[in-house]
mmCIF file of C-alpha atoms and ligand atoms in Angstrom:
data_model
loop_
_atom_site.group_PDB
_atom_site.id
_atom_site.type_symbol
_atom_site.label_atom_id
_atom_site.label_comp_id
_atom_site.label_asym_id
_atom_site.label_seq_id
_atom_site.Cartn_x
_atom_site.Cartn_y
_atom_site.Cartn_z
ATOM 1 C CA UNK A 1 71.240 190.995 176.796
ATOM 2 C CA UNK A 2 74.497 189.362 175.730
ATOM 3 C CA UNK A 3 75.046 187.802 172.563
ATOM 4 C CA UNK A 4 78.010 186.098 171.799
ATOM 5 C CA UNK A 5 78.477 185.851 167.390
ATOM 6 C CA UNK A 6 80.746 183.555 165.553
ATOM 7 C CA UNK A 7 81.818 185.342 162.502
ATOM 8 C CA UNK A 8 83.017 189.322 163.625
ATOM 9 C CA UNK A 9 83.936 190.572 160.178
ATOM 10 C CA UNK A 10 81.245 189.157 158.146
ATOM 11 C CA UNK A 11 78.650 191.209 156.377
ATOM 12 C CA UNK A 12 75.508 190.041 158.549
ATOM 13 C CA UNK A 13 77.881 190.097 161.690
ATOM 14 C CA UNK A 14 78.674 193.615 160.596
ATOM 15 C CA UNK A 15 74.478 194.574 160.778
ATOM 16 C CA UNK A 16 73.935 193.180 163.896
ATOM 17 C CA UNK A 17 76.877 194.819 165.246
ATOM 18 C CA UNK A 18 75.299 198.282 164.021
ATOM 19 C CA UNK A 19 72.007 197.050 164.709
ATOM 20 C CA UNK A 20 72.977 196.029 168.500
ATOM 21 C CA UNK A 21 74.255 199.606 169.506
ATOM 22 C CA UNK A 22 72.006 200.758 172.753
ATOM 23 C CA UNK A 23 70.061 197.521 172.517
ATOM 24 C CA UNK A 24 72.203 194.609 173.177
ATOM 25 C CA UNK A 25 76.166 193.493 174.126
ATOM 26 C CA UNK A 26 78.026 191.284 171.472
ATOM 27 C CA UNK A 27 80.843 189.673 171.888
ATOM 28 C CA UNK A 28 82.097 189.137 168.217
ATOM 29 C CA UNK A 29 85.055 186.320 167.396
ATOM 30 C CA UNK A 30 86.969 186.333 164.841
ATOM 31 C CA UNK A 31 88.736 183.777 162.856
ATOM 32 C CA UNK A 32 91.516 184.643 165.162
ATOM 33 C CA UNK A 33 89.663 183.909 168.524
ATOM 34 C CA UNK A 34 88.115 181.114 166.858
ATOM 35 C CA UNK A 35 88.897 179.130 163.666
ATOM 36 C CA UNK A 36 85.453 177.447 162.728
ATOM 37 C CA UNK A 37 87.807 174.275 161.303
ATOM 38 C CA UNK A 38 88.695 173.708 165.053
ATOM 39 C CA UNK A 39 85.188 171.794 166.920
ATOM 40 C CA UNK A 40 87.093 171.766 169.971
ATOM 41 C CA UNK A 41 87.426 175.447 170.440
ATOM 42 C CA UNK A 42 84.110 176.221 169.731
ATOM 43 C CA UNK A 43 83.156 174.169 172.904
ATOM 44 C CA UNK A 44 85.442 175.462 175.006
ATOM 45 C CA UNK A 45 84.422 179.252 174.110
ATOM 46 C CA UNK A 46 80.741 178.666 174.260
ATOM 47 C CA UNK A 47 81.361 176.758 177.472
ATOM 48 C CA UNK A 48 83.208 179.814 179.349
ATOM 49 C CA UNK A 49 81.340 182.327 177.967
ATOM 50 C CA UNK A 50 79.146 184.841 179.962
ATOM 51 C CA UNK A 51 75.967 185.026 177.286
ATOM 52 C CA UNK A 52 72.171 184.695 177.173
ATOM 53 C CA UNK A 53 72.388 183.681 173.830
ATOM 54 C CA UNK A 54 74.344 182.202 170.933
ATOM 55 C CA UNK A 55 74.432 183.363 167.339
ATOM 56 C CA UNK A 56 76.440 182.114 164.093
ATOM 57 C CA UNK A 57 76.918 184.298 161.225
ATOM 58 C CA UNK A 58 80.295 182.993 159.578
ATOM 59 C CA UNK A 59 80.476 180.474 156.763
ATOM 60 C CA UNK A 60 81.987 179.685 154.228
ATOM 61 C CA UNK A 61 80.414 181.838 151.721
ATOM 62 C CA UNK A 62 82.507 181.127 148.763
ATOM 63 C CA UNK A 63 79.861 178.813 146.475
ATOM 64 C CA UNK A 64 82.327 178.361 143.379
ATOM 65 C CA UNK A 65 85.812 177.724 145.580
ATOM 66 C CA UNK A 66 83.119 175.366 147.355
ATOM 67 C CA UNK A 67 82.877 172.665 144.617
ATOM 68 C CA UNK A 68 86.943 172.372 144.817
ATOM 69 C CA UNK A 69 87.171 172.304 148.826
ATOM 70 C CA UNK A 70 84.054 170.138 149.996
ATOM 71 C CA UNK A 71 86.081 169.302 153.785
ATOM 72 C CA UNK A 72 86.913 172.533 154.186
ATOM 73 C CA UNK A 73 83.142 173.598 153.491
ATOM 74 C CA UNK A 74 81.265 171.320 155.870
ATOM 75 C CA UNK A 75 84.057 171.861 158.404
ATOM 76 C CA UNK A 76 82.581 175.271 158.804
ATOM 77 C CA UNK A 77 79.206 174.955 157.485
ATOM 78 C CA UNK A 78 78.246 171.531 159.054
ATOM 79 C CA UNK A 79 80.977 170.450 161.743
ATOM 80 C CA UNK A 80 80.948 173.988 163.639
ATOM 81 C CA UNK A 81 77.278 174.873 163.679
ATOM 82 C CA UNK A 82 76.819 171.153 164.637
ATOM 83 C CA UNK A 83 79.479 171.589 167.670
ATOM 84 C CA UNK A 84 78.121 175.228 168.655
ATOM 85 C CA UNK A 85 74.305 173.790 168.533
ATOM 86 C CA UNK A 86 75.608 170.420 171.081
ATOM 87 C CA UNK A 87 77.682 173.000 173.156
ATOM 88 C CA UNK A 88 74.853 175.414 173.535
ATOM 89 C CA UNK A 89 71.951 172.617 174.170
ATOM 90 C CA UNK A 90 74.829 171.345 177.382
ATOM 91 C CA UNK A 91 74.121 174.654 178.640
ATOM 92 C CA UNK A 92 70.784 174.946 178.149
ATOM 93 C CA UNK A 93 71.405 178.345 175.747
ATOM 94 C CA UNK A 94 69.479 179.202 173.113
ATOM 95 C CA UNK A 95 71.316 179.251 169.546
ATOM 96 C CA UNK A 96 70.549 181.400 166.376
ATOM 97 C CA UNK A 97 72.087 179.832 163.036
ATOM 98 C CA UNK A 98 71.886 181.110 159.104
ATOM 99 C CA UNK A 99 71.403 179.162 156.039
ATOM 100 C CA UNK A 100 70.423 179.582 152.973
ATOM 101 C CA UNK A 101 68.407 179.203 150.025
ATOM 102 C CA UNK A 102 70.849 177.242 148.038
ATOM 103 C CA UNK A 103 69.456 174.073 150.580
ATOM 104 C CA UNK A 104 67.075 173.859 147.352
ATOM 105 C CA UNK A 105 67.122 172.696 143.764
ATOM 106 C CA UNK A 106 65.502 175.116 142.130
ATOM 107 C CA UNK A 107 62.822 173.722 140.726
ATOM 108 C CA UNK A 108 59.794 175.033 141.596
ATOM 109 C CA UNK A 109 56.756 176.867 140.467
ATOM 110 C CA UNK A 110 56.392 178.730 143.417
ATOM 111 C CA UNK A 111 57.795 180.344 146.657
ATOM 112 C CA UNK A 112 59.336 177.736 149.241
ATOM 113 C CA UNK A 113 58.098 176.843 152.563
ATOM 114 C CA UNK A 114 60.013 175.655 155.411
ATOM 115 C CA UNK A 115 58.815 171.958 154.995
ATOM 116 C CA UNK A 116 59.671 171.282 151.645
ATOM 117 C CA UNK A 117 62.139 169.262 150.177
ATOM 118 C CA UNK A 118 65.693 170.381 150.585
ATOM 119 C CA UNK A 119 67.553 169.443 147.899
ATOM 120 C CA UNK A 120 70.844 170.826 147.248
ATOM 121 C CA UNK A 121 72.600 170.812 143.783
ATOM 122 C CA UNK A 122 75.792 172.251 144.627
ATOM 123 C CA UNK A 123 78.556 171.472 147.671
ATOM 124 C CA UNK A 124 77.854 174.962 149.573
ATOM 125 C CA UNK A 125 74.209 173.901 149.799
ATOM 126 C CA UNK A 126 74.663 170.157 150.599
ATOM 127 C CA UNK A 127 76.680 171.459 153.592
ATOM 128 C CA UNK A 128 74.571 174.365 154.523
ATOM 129 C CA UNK A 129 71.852 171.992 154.903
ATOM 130 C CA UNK A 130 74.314 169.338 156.809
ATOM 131 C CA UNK A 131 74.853 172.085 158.809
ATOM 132 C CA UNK A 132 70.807 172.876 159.510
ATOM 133 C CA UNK A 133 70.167 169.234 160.415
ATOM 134 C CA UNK A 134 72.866 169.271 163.020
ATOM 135 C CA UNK A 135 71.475 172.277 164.377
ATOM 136 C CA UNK A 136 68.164 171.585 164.514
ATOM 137 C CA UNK A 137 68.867 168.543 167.111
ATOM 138 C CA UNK A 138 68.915 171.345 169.962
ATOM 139 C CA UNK A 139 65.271 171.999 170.894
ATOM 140 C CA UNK A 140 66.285 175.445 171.302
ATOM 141 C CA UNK A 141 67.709 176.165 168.165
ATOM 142 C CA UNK A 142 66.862 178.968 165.563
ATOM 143 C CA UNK A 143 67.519 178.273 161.784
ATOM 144 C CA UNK A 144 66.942 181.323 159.874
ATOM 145 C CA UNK A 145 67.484 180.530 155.928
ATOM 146 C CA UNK A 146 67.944 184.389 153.694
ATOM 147 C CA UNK A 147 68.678 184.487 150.115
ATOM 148 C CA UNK A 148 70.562 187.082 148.355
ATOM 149 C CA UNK A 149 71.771 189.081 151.253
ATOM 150 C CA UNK A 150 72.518 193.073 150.934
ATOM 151 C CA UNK A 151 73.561 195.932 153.249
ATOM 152 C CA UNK A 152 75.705 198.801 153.610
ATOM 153 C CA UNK A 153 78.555 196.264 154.917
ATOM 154 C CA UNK A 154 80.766 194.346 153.397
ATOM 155 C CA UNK A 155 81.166 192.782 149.748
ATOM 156 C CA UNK A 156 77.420 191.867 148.340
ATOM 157 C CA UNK A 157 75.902 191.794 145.478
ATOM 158 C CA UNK A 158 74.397 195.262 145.677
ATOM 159 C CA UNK A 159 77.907 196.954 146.526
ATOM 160 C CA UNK A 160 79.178 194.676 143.538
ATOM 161 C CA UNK A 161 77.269 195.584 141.040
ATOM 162 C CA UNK A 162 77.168 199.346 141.771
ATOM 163 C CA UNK A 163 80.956 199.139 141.810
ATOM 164 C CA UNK A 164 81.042 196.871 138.380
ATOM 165 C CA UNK A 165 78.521 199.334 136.470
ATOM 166 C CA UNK A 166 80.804 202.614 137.470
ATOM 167 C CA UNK A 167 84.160 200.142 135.691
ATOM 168 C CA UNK A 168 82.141 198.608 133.097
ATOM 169 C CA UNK A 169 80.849 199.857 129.861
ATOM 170 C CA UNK A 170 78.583 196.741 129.213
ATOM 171 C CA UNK A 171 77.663 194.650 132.335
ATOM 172 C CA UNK A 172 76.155 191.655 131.853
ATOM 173 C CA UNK A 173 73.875 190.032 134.349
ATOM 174 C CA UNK A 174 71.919 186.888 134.821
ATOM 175 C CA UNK A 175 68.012 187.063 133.951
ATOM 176 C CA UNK A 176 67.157 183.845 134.178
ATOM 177 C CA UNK A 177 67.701 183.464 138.210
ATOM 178 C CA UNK A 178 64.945 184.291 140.147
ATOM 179 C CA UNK A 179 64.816 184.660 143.832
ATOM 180 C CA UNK A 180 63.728 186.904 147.163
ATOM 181 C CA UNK A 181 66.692 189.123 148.226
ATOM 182 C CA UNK A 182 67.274 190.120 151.881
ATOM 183 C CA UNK A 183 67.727 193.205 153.530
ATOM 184 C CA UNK A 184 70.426 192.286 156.148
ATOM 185 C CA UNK A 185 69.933 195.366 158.108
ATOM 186 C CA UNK A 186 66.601 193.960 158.279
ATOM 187 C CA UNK A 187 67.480 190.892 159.151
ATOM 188 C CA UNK A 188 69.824 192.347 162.100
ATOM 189 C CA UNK A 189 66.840 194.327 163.299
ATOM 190 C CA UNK A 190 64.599 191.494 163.550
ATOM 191 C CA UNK A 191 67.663 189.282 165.137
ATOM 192 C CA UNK A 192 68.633 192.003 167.587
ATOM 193 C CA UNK A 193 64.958 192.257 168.654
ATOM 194 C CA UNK A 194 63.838 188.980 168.700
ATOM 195 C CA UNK A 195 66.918 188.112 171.073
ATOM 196 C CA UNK A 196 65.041 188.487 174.002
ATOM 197 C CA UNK A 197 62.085 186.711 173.381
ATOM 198 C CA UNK A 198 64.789 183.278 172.790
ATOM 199 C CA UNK A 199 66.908 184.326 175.102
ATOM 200 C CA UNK A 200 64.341 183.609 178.074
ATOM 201 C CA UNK A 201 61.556 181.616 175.425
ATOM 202 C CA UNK A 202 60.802 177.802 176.857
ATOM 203 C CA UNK A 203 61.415 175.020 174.820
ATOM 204 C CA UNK A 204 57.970 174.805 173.306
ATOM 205 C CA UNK A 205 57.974 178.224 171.916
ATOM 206 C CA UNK A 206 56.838 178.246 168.049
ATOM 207 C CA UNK A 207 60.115 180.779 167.696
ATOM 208 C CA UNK A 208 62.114 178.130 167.885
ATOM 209 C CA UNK A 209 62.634 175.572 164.687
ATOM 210 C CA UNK A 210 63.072 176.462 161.478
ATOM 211 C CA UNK A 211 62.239 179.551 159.578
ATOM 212 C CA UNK A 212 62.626 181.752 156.021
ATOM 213 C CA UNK A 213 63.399 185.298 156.163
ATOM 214 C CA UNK A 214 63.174 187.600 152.897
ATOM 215 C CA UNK A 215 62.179 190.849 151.710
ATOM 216 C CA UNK A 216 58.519 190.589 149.877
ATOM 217 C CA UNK A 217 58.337 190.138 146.398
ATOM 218 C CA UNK A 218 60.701 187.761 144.104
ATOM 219 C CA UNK A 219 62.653 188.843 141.354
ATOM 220 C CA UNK A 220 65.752 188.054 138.906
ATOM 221 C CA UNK A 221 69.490 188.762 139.683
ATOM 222 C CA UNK A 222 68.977 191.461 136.550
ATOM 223 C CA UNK A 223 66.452 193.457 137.925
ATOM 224 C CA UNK A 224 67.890 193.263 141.526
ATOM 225 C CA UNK A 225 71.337 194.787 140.041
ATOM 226 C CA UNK A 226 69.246 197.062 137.796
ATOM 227 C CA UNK A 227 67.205 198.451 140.753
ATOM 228 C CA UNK A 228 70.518 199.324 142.450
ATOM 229 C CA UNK A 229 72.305 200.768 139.469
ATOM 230 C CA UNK A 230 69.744 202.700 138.109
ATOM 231 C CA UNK A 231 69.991 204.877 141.671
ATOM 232 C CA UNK A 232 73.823 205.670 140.865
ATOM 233 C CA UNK A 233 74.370 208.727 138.876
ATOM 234 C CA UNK A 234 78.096 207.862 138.235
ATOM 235 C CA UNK A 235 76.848 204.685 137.322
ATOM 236 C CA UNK A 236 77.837 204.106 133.377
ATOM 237 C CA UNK A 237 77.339 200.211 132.158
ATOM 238 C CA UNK A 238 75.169 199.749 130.110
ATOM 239 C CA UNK A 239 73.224 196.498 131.376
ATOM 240 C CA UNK A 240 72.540 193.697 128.684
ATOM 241 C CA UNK A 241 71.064 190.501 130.343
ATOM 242 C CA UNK A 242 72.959 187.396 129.783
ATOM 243 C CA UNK A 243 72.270 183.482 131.436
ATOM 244 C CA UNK A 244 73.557 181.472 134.097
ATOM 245 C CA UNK A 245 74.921 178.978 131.319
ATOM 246 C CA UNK A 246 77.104 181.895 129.446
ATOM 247 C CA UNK A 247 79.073 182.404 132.887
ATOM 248 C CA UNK A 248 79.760 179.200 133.211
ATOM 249 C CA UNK A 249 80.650 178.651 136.932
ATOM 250 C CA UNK A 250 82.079 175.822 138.645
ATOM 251 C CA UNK A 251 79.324 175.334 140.949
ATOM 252 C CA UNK A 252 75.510 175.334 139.507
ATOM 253 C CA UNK A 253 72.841 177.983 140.920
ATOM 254 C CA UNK A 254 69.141 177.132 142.085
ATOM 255 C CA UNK A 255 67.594 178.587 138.948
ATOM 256 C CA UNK A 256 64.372 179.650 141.162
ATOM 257 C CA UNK A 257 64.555 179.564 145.109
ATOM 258 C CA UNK A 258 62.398 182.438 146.247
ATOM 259 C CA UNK A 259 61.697 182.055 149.881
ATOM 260 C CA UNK A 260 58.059 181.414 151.356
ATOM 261 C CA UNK A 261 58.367 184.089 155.040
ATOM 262 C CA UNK A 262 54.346 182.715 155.919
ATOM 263 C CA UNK A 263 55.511 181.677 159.113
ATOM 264 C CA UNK A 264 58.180 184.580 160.171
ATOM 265 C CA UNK A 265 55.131 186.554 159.695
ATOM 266 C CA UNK A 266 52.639 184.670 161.573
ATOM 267 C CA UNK A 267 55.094 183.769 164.828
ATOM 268 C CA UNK A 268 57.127 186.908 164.837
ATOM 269 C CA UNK A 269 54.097 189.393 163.576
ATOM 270 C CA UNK A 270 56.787 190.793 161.456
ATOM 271 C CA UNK A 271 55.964 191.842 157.651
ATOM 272 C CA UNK A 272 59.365 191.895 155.553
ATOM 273 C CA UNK A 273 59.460 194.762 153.215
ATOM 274 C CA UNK A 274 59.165 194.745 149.187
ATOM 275 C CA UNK A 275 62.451 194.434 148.215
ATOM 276 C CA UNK A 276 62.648 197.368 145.591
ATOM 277 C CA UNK A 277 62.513 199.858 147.978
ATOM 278 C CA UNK A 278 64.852 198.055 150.553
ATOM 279 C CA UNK A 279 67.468 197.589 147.661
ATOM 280 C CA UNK A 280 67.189 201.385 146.389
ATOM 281 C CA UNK A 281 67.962 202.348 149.851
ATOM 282 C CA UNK A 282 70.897 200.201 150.488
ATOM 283 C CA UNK A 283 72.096 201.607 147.135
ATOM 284 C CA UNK A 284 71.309 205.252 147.896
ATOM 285 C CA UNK A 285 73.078 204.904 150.948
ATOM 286 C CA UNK A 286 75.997 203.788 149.453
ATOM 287 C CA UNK A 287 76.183 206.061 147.014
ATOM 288 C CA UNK A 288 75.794 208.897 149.159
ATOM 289 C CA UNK A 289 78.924 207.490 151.158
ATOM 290 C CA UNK A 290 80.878 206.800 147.764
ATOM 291 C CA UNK A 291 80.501 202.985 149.346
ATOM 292 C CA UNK A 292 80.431 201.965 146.188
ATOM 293 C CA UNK A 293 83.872 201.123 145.145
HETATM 294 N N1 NAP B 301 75.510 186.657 151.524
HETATM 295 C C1 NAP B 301 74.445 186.032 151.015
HETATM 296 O O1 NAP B 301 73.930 186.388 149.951
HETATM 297 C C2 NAP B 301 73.835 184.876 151.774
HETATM 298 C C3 NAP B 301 72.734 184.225 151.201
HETATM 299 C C4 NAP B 301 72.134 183.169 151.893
HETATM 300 C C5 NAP B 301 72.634 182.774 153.113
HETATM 301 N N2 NAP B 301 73.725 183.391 153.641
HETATM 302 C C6 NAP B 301 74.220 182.935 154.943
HETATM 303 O O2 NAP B 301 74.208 184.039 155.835
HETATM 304 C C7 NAP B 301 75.277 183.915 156.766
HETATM 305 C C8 NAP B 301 76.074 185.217 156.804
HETATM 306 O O3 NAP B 301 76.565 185.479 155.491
HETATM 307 P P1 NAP B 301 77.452 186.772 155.180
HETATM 308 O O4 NAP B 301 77.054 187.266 153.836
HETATM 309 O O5 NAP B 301 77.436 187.698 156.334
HETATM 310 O O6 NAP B 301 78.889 186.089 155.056
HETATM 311 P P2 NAP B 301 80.321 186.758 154.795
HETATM 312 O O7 NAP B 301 80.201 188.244 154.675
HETATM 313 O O8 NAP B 301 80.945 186.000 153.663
HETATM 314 O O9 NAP B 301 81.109 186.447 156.135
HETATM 315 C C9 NAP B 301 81.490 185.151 156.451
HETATM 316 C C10 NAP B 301 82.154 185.195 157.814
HETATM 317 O O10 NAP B 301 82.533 183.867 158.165
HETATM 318 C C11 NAP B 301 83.864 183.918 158.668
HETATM 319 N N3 NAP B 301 84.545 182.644 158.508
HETATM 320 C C12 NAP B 301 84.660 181.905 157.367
HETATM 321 N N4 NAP B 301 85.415 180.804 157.620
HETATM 322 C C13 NAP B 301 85.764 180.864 158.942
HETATM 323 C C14 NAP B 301 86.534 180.046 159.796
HETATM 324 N N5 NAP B 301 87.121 178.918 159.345
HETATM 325 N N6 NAP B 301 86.664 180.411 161.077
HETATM 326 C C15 NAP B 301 86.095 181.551 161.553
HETATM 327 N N7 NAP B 301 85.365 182.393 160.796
HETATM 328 C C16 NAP B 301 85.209 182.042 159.499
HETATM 329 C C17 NAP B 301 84.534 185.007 157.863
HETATM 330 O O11 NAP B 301 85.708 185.421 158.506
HETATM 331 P P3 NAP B 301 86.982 186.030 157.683
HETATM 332 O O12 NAP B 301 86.648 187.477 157.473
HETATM 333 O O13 NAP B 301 88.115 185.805 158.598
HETATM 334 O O14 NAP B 301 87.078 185.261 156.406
HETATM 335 C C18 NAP B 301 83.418 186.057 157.862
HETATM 336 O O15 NAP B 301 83.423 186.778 159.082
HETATM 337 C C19 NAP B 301 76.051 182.653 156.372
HETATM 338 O O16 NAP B 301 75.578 181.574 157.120
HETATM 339 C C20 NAP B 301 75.652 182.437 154.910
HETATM 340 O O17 NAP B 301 75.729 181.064 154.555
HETATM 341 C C21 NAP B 301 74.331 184.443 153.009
#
């Protein structure tokens, strides 16, 4: 199984890489071997390469800068995926794509399901979900939208926080955003070893289309950072919850977007974990490698 992945140095790309080892080939790009701003490489790469399947983790991830830099956000969140998912469907490959929660508003009373509304209320999400529409033209395309995304690897909120909280006397943290955070070890688990069943699937195949993936159980960003911390002896902030209006950021947050997994579960017969003890793990882990800094 070959799997070439856009985005080599990313924190999801990083999981899959680990999560690959003994089970699958990537070939990871770069920025380097290919700048997502440039549609016409992205053919030509998925073109020559020698795969059995297509994934994209890179994006641009940055939701404040976002607001300030709308071309240069849905030149790599809606342009590339869109040229990768045309480039793939030429060759008849199969293509795996992230999004995101932040495709919704917010407002809602309980968990999301793949069929409701999308309705973004900041630039990263408007082109996230530019970016799923243009993907989802390619019969065999995979959209899997996560929310909250830690791991051992790279910067996320979970290596954040247990970083802040050892620098901080007081941290503050939101309590009054609510949402279902992912394990992205996890979620390179279940990519690694669903890659097969795409890889050779036929175009009919309910794994195909458009999915949610999330650990069980929805919470707020305070008690997702205080979950972590509290597993870090050297950890010494105190934690005082604050709002999403007190930080003021450029771009505004989906106050409430957990994410409905109902369907993962019943085409992939795979049951996402509660994501307390997912999140103490991830933290214990990087404690025990002093990760946290
Ligand atoms: N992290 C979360 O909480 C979260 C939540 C919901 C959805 N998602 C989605 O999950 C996916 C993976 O997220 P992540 O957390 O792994 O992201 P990440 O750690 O921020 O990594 C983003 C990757 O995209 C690459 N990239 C950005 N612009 C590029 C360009 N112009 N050309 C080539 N590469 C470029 C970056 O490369 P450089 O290192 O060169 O910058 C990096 O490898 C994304 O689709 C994201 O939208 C993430």
């Amino acid at each position: 199984m070959k799997i070439l992945q856009f985005g080599r140095t990313g924190q999801v790309a990083s999981a899959m890489q680990a999560a690959a080892r003994g089970r699958a080939e990537i070939i990871a790009l770069s920025r380097a071997d290919c700048d997502l701003a440039d549609s016409e490489r992205i053919r030509a790469v998925i073109k020559a390469a020698d795969c059995d399947l297509v994934v994209n983790t890179a994006a641009f991830t940055h939701v404040d800068p976002a607001e300030a830099a709308p071309e240069a956000a849905f030149a790599v969140n809606a342009h590339a995926p869109a040229a990768m998912a045309e480039a793939c469907a030429q060759r008849g490959l199969p293509f795996v794509h992230l999004s995101t929660d932040a495709v919704f508003d917010g407002q809602t009373d309980r968990a999301y399901i793949e069929t409701d509304r999308a309705e973004p209320i900041n630039v990263y999400g408007r082109s996230k979900l530019a970016g799923e529409q243009a993907v989802l033209v390619h019969p065999r395309a995979v959209v899997v939208r996560i929310s909250w995304v830690f791991s051992r690897y790279g910067r996320n909120y979970v290596s954040f926080m247990l970083k802040l909280a050892r620098e901080r006397e007081i941290l503050k943290v939101v309590a009054d955003q609510f949402g279902t955070p992912t394990d992205g070890e996890a979620l390179a688990d279940f990519l690694i070893a669903t890659a097969p069943r795409w890889a050779t699937a036929a175009v009919d195949d309910p794994g195909f289309g458009l999915f949610h993936f999330a650990n069980a159980g929805e919470t707020s960003r305070f008690d997702f950072a205080k979950a972590a911390i509290d597993r870090d002896p050297l950890a010494k902030a105190r934690l005082e919850p604050t709002t999403q209006a007190a930080f003021a950021e450029p771009a505004p947050r989906p106050p409430r977007s957990p994410l409905d997994t109902a369907k993962l579960r019943a085409v992939f017969d795979f049951s996402p974990e509660p994501w307390r003890p997912a999140v103490e793990r991830t933290a214990d882990r990087l404690v025990a490698a002093d990760l946290a800094g």
